């Protein structure tokens, strides 16, 4: 099944924001994002399921559309893009699982012919997100059946403004592994504070949190919201971000660390630390203020390979340095090779076209 989504966007931001099975269109009062229901796309296709509050914790939408096998084995949302522009795409998958859910449901999520990840019903709530550069005037976001009926709760497409995640290699898709607002324990940050609607998640690490809402980013072109930068983690000796749930096998990763010095009294040379990735020193004697008194903000991009485990450590340099490491935010992406071409469709598929939100259905062979 191939579903064409046109004009499902906010004219000002160019966002596509689709809520599956929502009773009506709605604007979120906090994020100011206008969400479009898919209820008219599928008047006779699939079914809707309410998700328990515990599964949909902290989410404003708790429905999912279930795609039955009677209408095919692949379901692709066709989204309009601009060639050469970078986009963020995000799917949210909610499922009511229980010990009686046997066998488990699993299906692949792909961008065109490129598999992003596999969704498993054992994980009740999952966000799948990637960054890519459009090579055409459209892109297909697909659910590919493996076992059981695939499901989807939300689909979002965001054109990225003034960001260059793919500067080093635009032939990759960057799958989001973590995006963390370090030191923040109050609530996640997204649009409208982040004009690109990246979701900055709460920090789960127990360490010393510091904040300074009055700190100004001096003469720097910060690429993340100041609301994210105004909190940080620090430690007298070492900060460590450790993840052991990555995909098995050797994979390439891009790590972006964001630093804003929140202590206005600190001067050059008072906070210096080394940056390690899986025990390998990637940056020696790092100083946010490094030889430049005009800026208190820096970003560091690190590329590495790993097999299932990633350990990013910031370690204080011992030679008379007064303050330990600090980190305000970080992102971890897995690099995925983009596969040219499109997924092969099995048998007939339903084509949904949506001019001005009026949907019609035709059936075509492949």
Short mmCIF file of C-alpha atoms in Angstrom, two decimals:
data_model
loop_
_atom_site.label_atom_id
_atom_site.label_comp_id
_atom_site.label_asym_id
_atom_site.label_seq_id
_atom_site.Cartn_x
_atom_site.Cartn_y
_atom_site.Cartn_z
CA UNK A 1 0.00 0.00 0.00
CA UNK A 2 1.35 3.42 -0.96
CA UNK A 3 -0.17 6.44 0.73
CA UNK A 4 0.51 9.89 -0.75
CA UNK A 5 0.49 12.67 1.83
CA UNK A 6 0.22 16.14 0.31
CA UNK A 7 -0.61 19.45 1.97
CA UNK A 8 -0.41 17.88 5.44
CA UNK A 9 1.90 20.61 6.62
CA UNK A 10 2.03 23.89 8.36
CA UNK A 11 2.69 26.57 5.74
CA UNK A 12 5.02 28.47 8.03
CA UNK A 13 7.19 25.57 9.15
CA UNK A 14 6.72 22.98 6.42
CA UNK A 15 5.97 20.28 8.99
CA UNK A 16 4.13 17.05 8.28
CA UNK A 17 2.42 15.92 11.50
CA UNK A 18 0.11 12.91 11.24
CA UNK A 19 -1.75 11.30 14.16
CA UNK A 20 -3.16 7.87 13.42
CA UNK A 21 -6.79 7.24 14.40
CA UNK A 22 -7.19 10.66 16.04
CA UNK A 23 -10.88 11.68 16.09
CA UNK A 24 -10.07 15.11 14.61
CA UNK A 25 -7.31 17.52 13.71
CA UNK A 26 -5.81 19.32 16.69
CA UNK A 27 -3.15 21.90 17.60
CA UNK A 28 -1.00 21.04 20.61
CA UNK A 29 -1.18 24.01 22.99
CA UNK A 30 2.38 23.50 24.25
CA UNK A 31 4.31 22.75 21.07
CA UNK A 32 2.01 24.79 18.76
CA UNK A 33 2.23 21.91 16.27
CA UNK A 34 -0.89 21.27 14.17
CA UNK A 35 -1.62 17.56 13.96
CA UNK A 36 -3.69 16.04 11.15
CA UNK A 37 -5.75 12.93 11.71
CA UNK A 38 -5.50 10.05 9.23
CA UNK A 39 -9.10 9.05 9.90
CA UNK A 40 -10.16 10.09 6.37
CA UNK A 41 -7.21 8.33 4.75
CA UNK A 42 -8.38 4.95 5.98
CA UNK A 43 -12.17 4.90 6.16
CA UNK A 44 -12.14 1.17 5.46
CA UNK A 45 -8.50 0.21 5.91
CA UNK A 46 -6.90 -1.17 9.02
CA UNK A 47 -8.28 -0.77 12.50
CA UNK A 48 -7.71 1.52 15.48
CA UNK A 49 -6.59 0.57 18.96
CA UNK A 50 -6.51 2.61 22.16
CA UNK A 51 -3.21 2.37 24.01
CA UNK A 52 -3.13 2.17 27.79
CA UNK A 53 -2.09 5.29 29.68
CA UNK A 54 0.95 3.51 31.15
CA UNK A 55 2.28 2.76 27.66
CA UNK A 56 1.50 6.23 26.33
CA UNK A 57 3.01 7.94 29.38
CA UNK A 58 3.69 11.65 28.77
CA UNK A 59 2.19 11.40 25.29
CA UNK A 60 -0.79 13.45 24.19
CA UNK A 61 -1.92 10.85 21.65
CA UNK A 62 -2.69 7.28 22.65
CA UNK A 63 -4.09 5.57 19.56
CA UNK A 64 -2.47 3.31 16.99
CA UNK A 65 -3.51 2.18 13.53
CA UNK A 66 -3.19 -1.55 12.91
CA UNK A 67 -2.47 -2.56 9.32
CA UNK A 68 -4.07 -5.91 8.47
CA UNK A 69 -2.48 -8.40 6.12
CA UNK A 70 -5.57 -8.44 3.90
CA UNK A 71 -4.35 -5.17 2.33
CA UNK A 72 -0.77 -6.21 1.61
CA UNK A 73 2.60 -6.73 3.27
CA UNK A 74 4.05 -3.22 2.90
CA UNK A 75 2.56 0.15 3.72
CA UNK A 76 4.39 3.27 2.53
CA UNK A 77 3.60 6.91 3.26
CA UNK A 78 4.75 9.03 0.32
CA UNK A 79 5.93 12.42 1.63
CA UNK A 80 6.82 15.45 -0.48
CA UNK A 81 10.44 16.66 -0.16
CA UNK A 82 12.79 19.15 -1.82
CA UNK A 83 15.82 17.65 -3.54
CA UNK A 84 19.05 18.46 -1.71
CA UNK A 85 17.37 19.48 1.54
CA UNK A 86 17.97 17.73 4.86
CA UNK A 87 15.03 16.31 6.81
CA UNK A 88 14.25 14.69 10.11
CA UNK A 89 11.67 11.90 9.96
CA UNK A 90 10.13 10.33 13.07
CA UNK A 91 7.66 7.52 13.62
CA UNK A 92 6.06 6.69 16.96
CA UNK A 93 4.97 3.12 17.62
CA UNK A 94 2.71 2.31 20.58
CA UNK A 95 1.48 -1.16 21.43
CA UNK A 96 -0.49 -2.84 24.21
CA UNK A 97 1.61 -5.88 25.03
CA UNK A 98 0.89 -8.50 27.64
CA UNK A 99 2.17 -11.98 28.56
CA UNK A 100 -0.61 -13.32 26.36
CA UNK A 101 0.74 -11.52 23.29
CA UNK A 102 2.22 -14.65 21.72
CA UNK A 103 3.78 -14.76 19.25
CA UNK A 104 5.29 -11.31 19.30
CA UNK A 105 4.75 -8.86 16.46
CA UNK A 106 7.67 -7.45 14.57
CA UNK A 107 8.14 -5.50 11.35
CA UNK A 108 10.78 -3.39 9.64
CA UNK A 109 10.69 0.39 9.25
CA UNK A 110 12.37 1.72 6.13
CA UNK A 111 13.04 4.93 4.27
CA UNK A 112 12.59 3.89 0.68
CA UNK A 113 14.66 0.73 0.33
CA UNK A 114 16.84 1.55 3.36
CA UNK A 115 15.90 -0.31 6.53
CA UNK A 116 16.11 1.97 9.57
CA UNK A 117 15.21 -0.48 12.32
CA UNK A 118 12.95 -3.35 13.38
CA UNK A 119 9.98 -2.67 15.65
CA UNK A 120 9.11 -5.39 18.16
CA UNK A 121 5.86 -5.47 20.14
CA UNK A 122 7.81 -6.41 23.27
CA UNK A 123 8.77 -2.72 23.35
CA UNK A 124 5.49 -0.98 24.16
CA UNK A 125 6.56 2.56 23.20
CA UNK A 126 9.19 3.35 20.57
CA UNK A 127 10.25 6.41 18.60
CA UNK A 128 12.19 5.76 15.40
CA UNK A 129 13.97 8.80 14.02
CA UNK A 130 16.42 9.51 11.24
CA UNK A 131 18.09 12.41 9.44
CA UNK A 132 18.52 12.23 5.66
CA UNK A 133 19.15 14.37 2.59
CA UNK A 134 16.41 14.20 -0.02
CA UNK A 135 17.50 12.94 -3.42
CA UNK A 136 14.07 13.31 -5.01
CA UNK A 137 10.83 15.25 -4.71
CA UNK A 138 9.35 12.61 -2.43
CA UNK A 139 10.33 9.93 0.06
CA UNK A 140 8.57 6.76 1.19
CA UNK A 141 8.30 5.91 4.89
CA UNK A 142 7.41 2.22 4.94
CA UNK A 143 6.26 -0.49 7.33
CA UNK A 144 7.29 -3.94 6.10
CA UNK A 145 5.49 -6.91 7.61
CA UNK A 146 7.53 -9.74 9.10
CA UNK A 147 5.31 -11.34 11.77
CA UNK A 148 1.88 -10.10 12.80
CA UNK A 149 0.21 -6.83 11.87
CA UNK A 150 2.32 -3.63 11.77
CA UNK A 151 1.09 -0.56 13.62
CA UNK A 152 1.80 3.17 13.77
CA UNK A 153 0.71 6.00 16.09
CA UNK A 154 2.37 9.13 14.69
CA UNK A 155 4.43 10.18 11.68
CA UNK A 156 6.42 13.42 11.48
CA UNK A 157 8.58 15.02 8.80
CA UNK A 158 10.63 18.13 9.60
CA UNK A 159 12.73 20.15 7.12
CA UNK A 160 15.95 21.06 8.93
CA UNK A 161 16.98 24.70 9.05
CA UNK A 162 20.60 25.85 9.38
CA UNK A 163 21.86 22.42 10.39
CA UNK A 164 24.43 20.27 8.62
CA UNK A 165 24.41 16.84 10.22
CA UNK A 166 25.31 15.28 6.85
CA UNK A 167 28.21 17.59 6.03
CA UNK A 168 30.75 14.77 6.01
CA UNK A 169 28.69 12.27 4.01
CA UNK A 170 25.24 12.94 2.56
CA UNK A 171 25.00 9.34 1.30
CA UNK A 172 24.22 8.20 4.86
CA UNK A 173 21.06 8.16 6.90
CA UNK A 174 21.67 9.08 10.52
CA UNK A 175 19.53 7.00 12.88
CA UNK A 176 19.00 8.67 16.23
CA UNK A 177 20.30 6.55 19.11
CA UNK A 178 20.15 9.19 21.86
CA UNK A 179 19.47 12.92 22.08
CA UNK A 180 19.94 14.07 25.67
CA UNK A 181 19.52 17.40 27.43
CA UNK A 182 22.18 16.76 30.09
CA UNK A 183 21.29 17.96 33.55
CA UNK A 184 17.63 18.55 32.72
CA UNK A 185 15.23 16.73 35.05
CA UNK A 186 12.16 18.95 34.54
CA UNK A 187 10.69 18.11 31.13
CA UNK A 188 11.67 17.39 27.54
CA UNK A 189 12.29 20.29 25.15
CA UNK A 190 11.07 20.43 21.55
CA UNK A 191 9.21 22.86 19.26
CA UNK A 192 8.70 25.83 19.51
CA UNK A 193 11.99 26.18 21.44
CA UNK A 194 13.70 24.00 18.84
CA UNK A 195 12.62 25.30 15.44
CA UNK A 196 13.60 21.94 13.91
CA UNK A 197 11.46 20.06 16.46
CA UNK A 198 14.24 17.80 17.66
CA UNK A 199 13.11 16.18 20.91
CA UNK A 200 15.63 16.74 23.71
CA UNK A 201 15.01 14.02 26.27
CA UNK A 202 15.51 14.14 30.00
CA UNK A 203 18.81 13.12 31.48
CA UNK A 204 18.74 9.79 33.31
CA UNK A 205 22.31 9.97 34.65
CA UNK A 206 22.67 10.65 38.34
CA UNK A 207 25.40 13.22 38.72
CA UNK A 208 25.74 16.84 39.75
CA UNK A 209 23.29 19.00 37.82
CA UNK A 210 23.98 22.68 37.32
CA UNK A 211 21.97 25.38 35.64
CA UNK A 212 22.25 29.05 34.86
CA UNK A 213 19.38 30.56 32.91
CA UNK A 214 21.17 33.89 32.75
CA UNK A 215 24.22 32.63 30.87
CA UNK A 216 24.45 34.12 27.39
CA UNK A 217 25.94 32.27 24.43
CA UNK A 218 28.73 34.67 23.45
CA UNK A 219 29.53 35.23 19.79
CA UNK A 220 28.65 31.68 18.82
CA UNK A 221 26.22 30.24 16.32
CA UNK A 222 24.61 27.67 18.62
CA UNK A 223 22.69 25.00 16.72
CA UNK A 224 20.58 23.86 19.69
CA UNK A 225 18.09 25.78 21.85
CA UNK A 226 19.45 27.94 24.65
CA UNK A 227 16.89 26.23 26.90
CA UNK A 228 18.88 23.02 26.41
CA UNK A 229 22.21 24.74 27.03
CA UNK A 230 21.12 26.31 30.30
CA UNK A 231 21.46 22.99 32.14
CA UNK A 232 24.46 20.68 32.31
CA UNK A 233 26.08 17.74 34.02
CA UNK A 234 29.41 18.15 35.75
CA UNK A 235 31.69 16.08 37.94
CA UNK A 236 34.87 16.77 39.84
CA UNK A 237 36.76 14.08 37.89
CA UNK A 238 34.83 12.22 35.17
CA UNK A 239 31.58 12.17 33.22
CA UNK A 240 30.63 8.96 31.42
CA UNK A 241 27.81 8.26 28.97
CA UNK A 242 27.56 4.49 28.54
CA UNK A 243 25.25 2.52 26.24
CA UNK A 244 25.38 -1.24 25.78
CA UNK A 245 22.16 -1.74 23.81
CA UNK A 246 23.41 -0.80 20.34
CA UNK A 247 23.07 -3.00 17.27
CA UNK A 248 25.43 -5.94 17.21
CA UNK A 249 28.22 -5.96 14.67
CA UNK A 250 30.62 -3.20 13.69
CA UNK A 251 28.68 -0.01 12.96
CA UNK A 252 29.69 3.60 12.43
CA UNK A 253 28.50 6.33 14.78
CA UNK A 254 28.48 10.10 14.90
CA UNK A 255 28.61 11.72 18.33
CA UNK A 256 27.94 15.42 18.85
CA UNK A 257 28.80 17.01 22.20
CA UNK A 258 27.54 20.48 23.15
CA UNK A 259 29.31 22.67 25.69
CA UNK A 260 28.37 25.99 27.25
CA UNK A 261 30.37 27.24 30.23
CA UNK A 262 27.73 28.08 32.84
CA UNK A 263 30.16 29.38 35.48
CA UNK A 264 30.81 32.98 34.53
CA UNK A 265 33.82 33.18 36.86
CA UNK A 266 35.81 30.43 35.11
CA UNK A 267 38.69 31.53 32.90
CA UNK A 268 40.80 29.84 30.24
CA UNK A 269 42.71 26.84 31.60
CA UNK A 270 40.54 26.29 34.69
CA UNK A 271 38.30 23.59 33.18
CA UNK A 272 40.29 21.26 30.93
CA UNK A 273 39.52 17.60 30.16
CA UNK A 274 40.19 14.81 27.68
CA UNK A 275 37.43 13.20 25.62
CA UNK A 276 37.50 9.41 25.14
CA UNK A 277 35.30 7.09 23.06
CA UNK A 278 35.54 3.41 24.00
CA UNK A 279 38.88 4.06 25.66
CA UNK A 280 40.40 5.90 22.69
CA UNK A 281 41.39 9.51 23.30
CA UNK A 282 39.59 11.60 20.68
CA UNK A 283 40.30 15.08 22.01
CA UNK A 284 43.15 16.08 24.32
CA UNK A 285 43.17 19.04 26.70
CA UNK A 286 39.74 20.25 25.68
CA UNK A 287 38.87 23.71 27.00
CA UNK A 288 35.53 25.32 26.14
CA UNK A 289 37.17 28.74 26.37
CA UNK A 290 40.28 27.56 24.50
CA UNK A 291 42.37 30.61 23.58
CA UNK A 292 39.28 32.68 22.85
CA UNK A 293 37.81 34.93 25.48
CA UNK A 294 35.00 35.96 23.13
CA UNK A 295 33.04 32.69 23.19
CA UNK A 296 31.84 30.34 25.90
CA UNK A 297 30.22 27.79 23.56
CA UNK A 298 31.60 24.92 21.53
CA UNK A 299 30.45 21.85 19.66
CA UNK A 300 32.54 18.72 19.12
CA UNK A 301 31.73 16.13 16.43
CA UNK A 302 33.29 12.69 16.83
CA UNK A 303 33.13 9.77 14.41
CA UNK A 304 33.79 6.24 15.58
CA UNK A 305 32.94 2.59 15.04
CA UNK A 306 31.58 0.29 17.75
CA UNK A 307 30.23 -3.22 18.26
CA UNK A 308 27.16 -3.01 20.48
CA UNK A 309 28.72 -0.76 23.16
CA UNK A 310 29.51 2.93 23.26
CA UNK A 311 31.33 4.64 26.13
CA UNK A 312 31.90 8.39 25.92
CA UNK A 313 34.03 9.66 28.81
CA UNK A 314 35.10 13.19 29.71
CA UNK A 315 38.08 12.98 32.06
CA UNK A 316 39.62 15.84 33.98
CA UNK A 317 43.25 16.64 33.22
CA UNK A 318 45.06 16.24 36.54
CA UNK A 319 47.84 18.81 36.26
CA UNK A 320 46.56 21.44 38.65
CA UNK A 321 43.19 21.90 36.91
CA UNK A 322 40.58 23.30 39.28
CA UNK A 323 37.27 22.23 37.70
CA UNK A 324 36.07 18.89 36.34
CA UNK A 325 34.35 18.23 33.00
CA UNK A 326 30.98 19.62 31.99
CA UNK A 327 28.49 18.67 29.26
CA UNK A 328 25.24 20.42 28.37
CA UNK A 329 23.83 18.06 25.74
CA UNK A 330 24.78 15.32 23.32
CA UNK A 331 23.47 13.38 20.35
CA UNK A 332 24.44 9.90 19.17
CA UNK A 333 23.63 8.76 15.63
CA UNK A 334 24.22 5.46 13.89
CA UNK A 335 25.29 5.86 10.26
CA UNK A 336 23.25 3.77 7.83
CA UNK A 337 24.13 3.41 4.14
CA UNK A 338 21.29 4.65 1.94
CA UNK A 339 20.12 2.02 -0.52
CA UNK A 340 19.05 3.26 -3.92
CA UNK A 341 15.74 2.18 -5.39
CA UNK A 342 12.39 1.40 -3.82
CA UNK A 343 10.89 -1.52 -1.99
CA UNK A 344 9.31 -4.11 -4.23
CA UNK A 345 5.57 -4.29 -3.70
CA UNK A 346 3.93 -7.69 -3.38
CA UNK A 347 0.82 -7.80 -5.54
CA UNK A 348 -1.74 -4.98 -5.83
CA UNK A 349 -1.53 -1.98 -3.55
CA UNK A 350 -3.93 0.78 -2.54
CA UNK A 351 -2.99 4.29 -3.60
CA UNK A 352 -4.23 7.17 -1.45
CA UNK A 353 -3.95 10.68 -2.90
CA UNK A 354 -4.69 13.68 -0.74
CA UNK A 355 -5.23 16.97 -2.56
CA UNK A 356 -6.47 19.48 0.01
CA UNK A 357 -7.18 16.67 2.49
CA UNK A 358 -9.73 15.02 0.17
CA UNK A 359 -8.69 11.42 -0.27
CA UNK A 360 -9.64 9.03 -3.03
CA UNK A 361 -8.73 5.40 -3.41
CA UNK A 362 -7.66 3.42 -6.44
CA UNK A 363 -6.13 -0.01 -6.80
CA UNK A 364 -3.27 -0.65 -9.19
CA UNK A 365 -1.07 -3.58 -10.02
CA UNK A 366 2.72 -3.50 -9.88
#
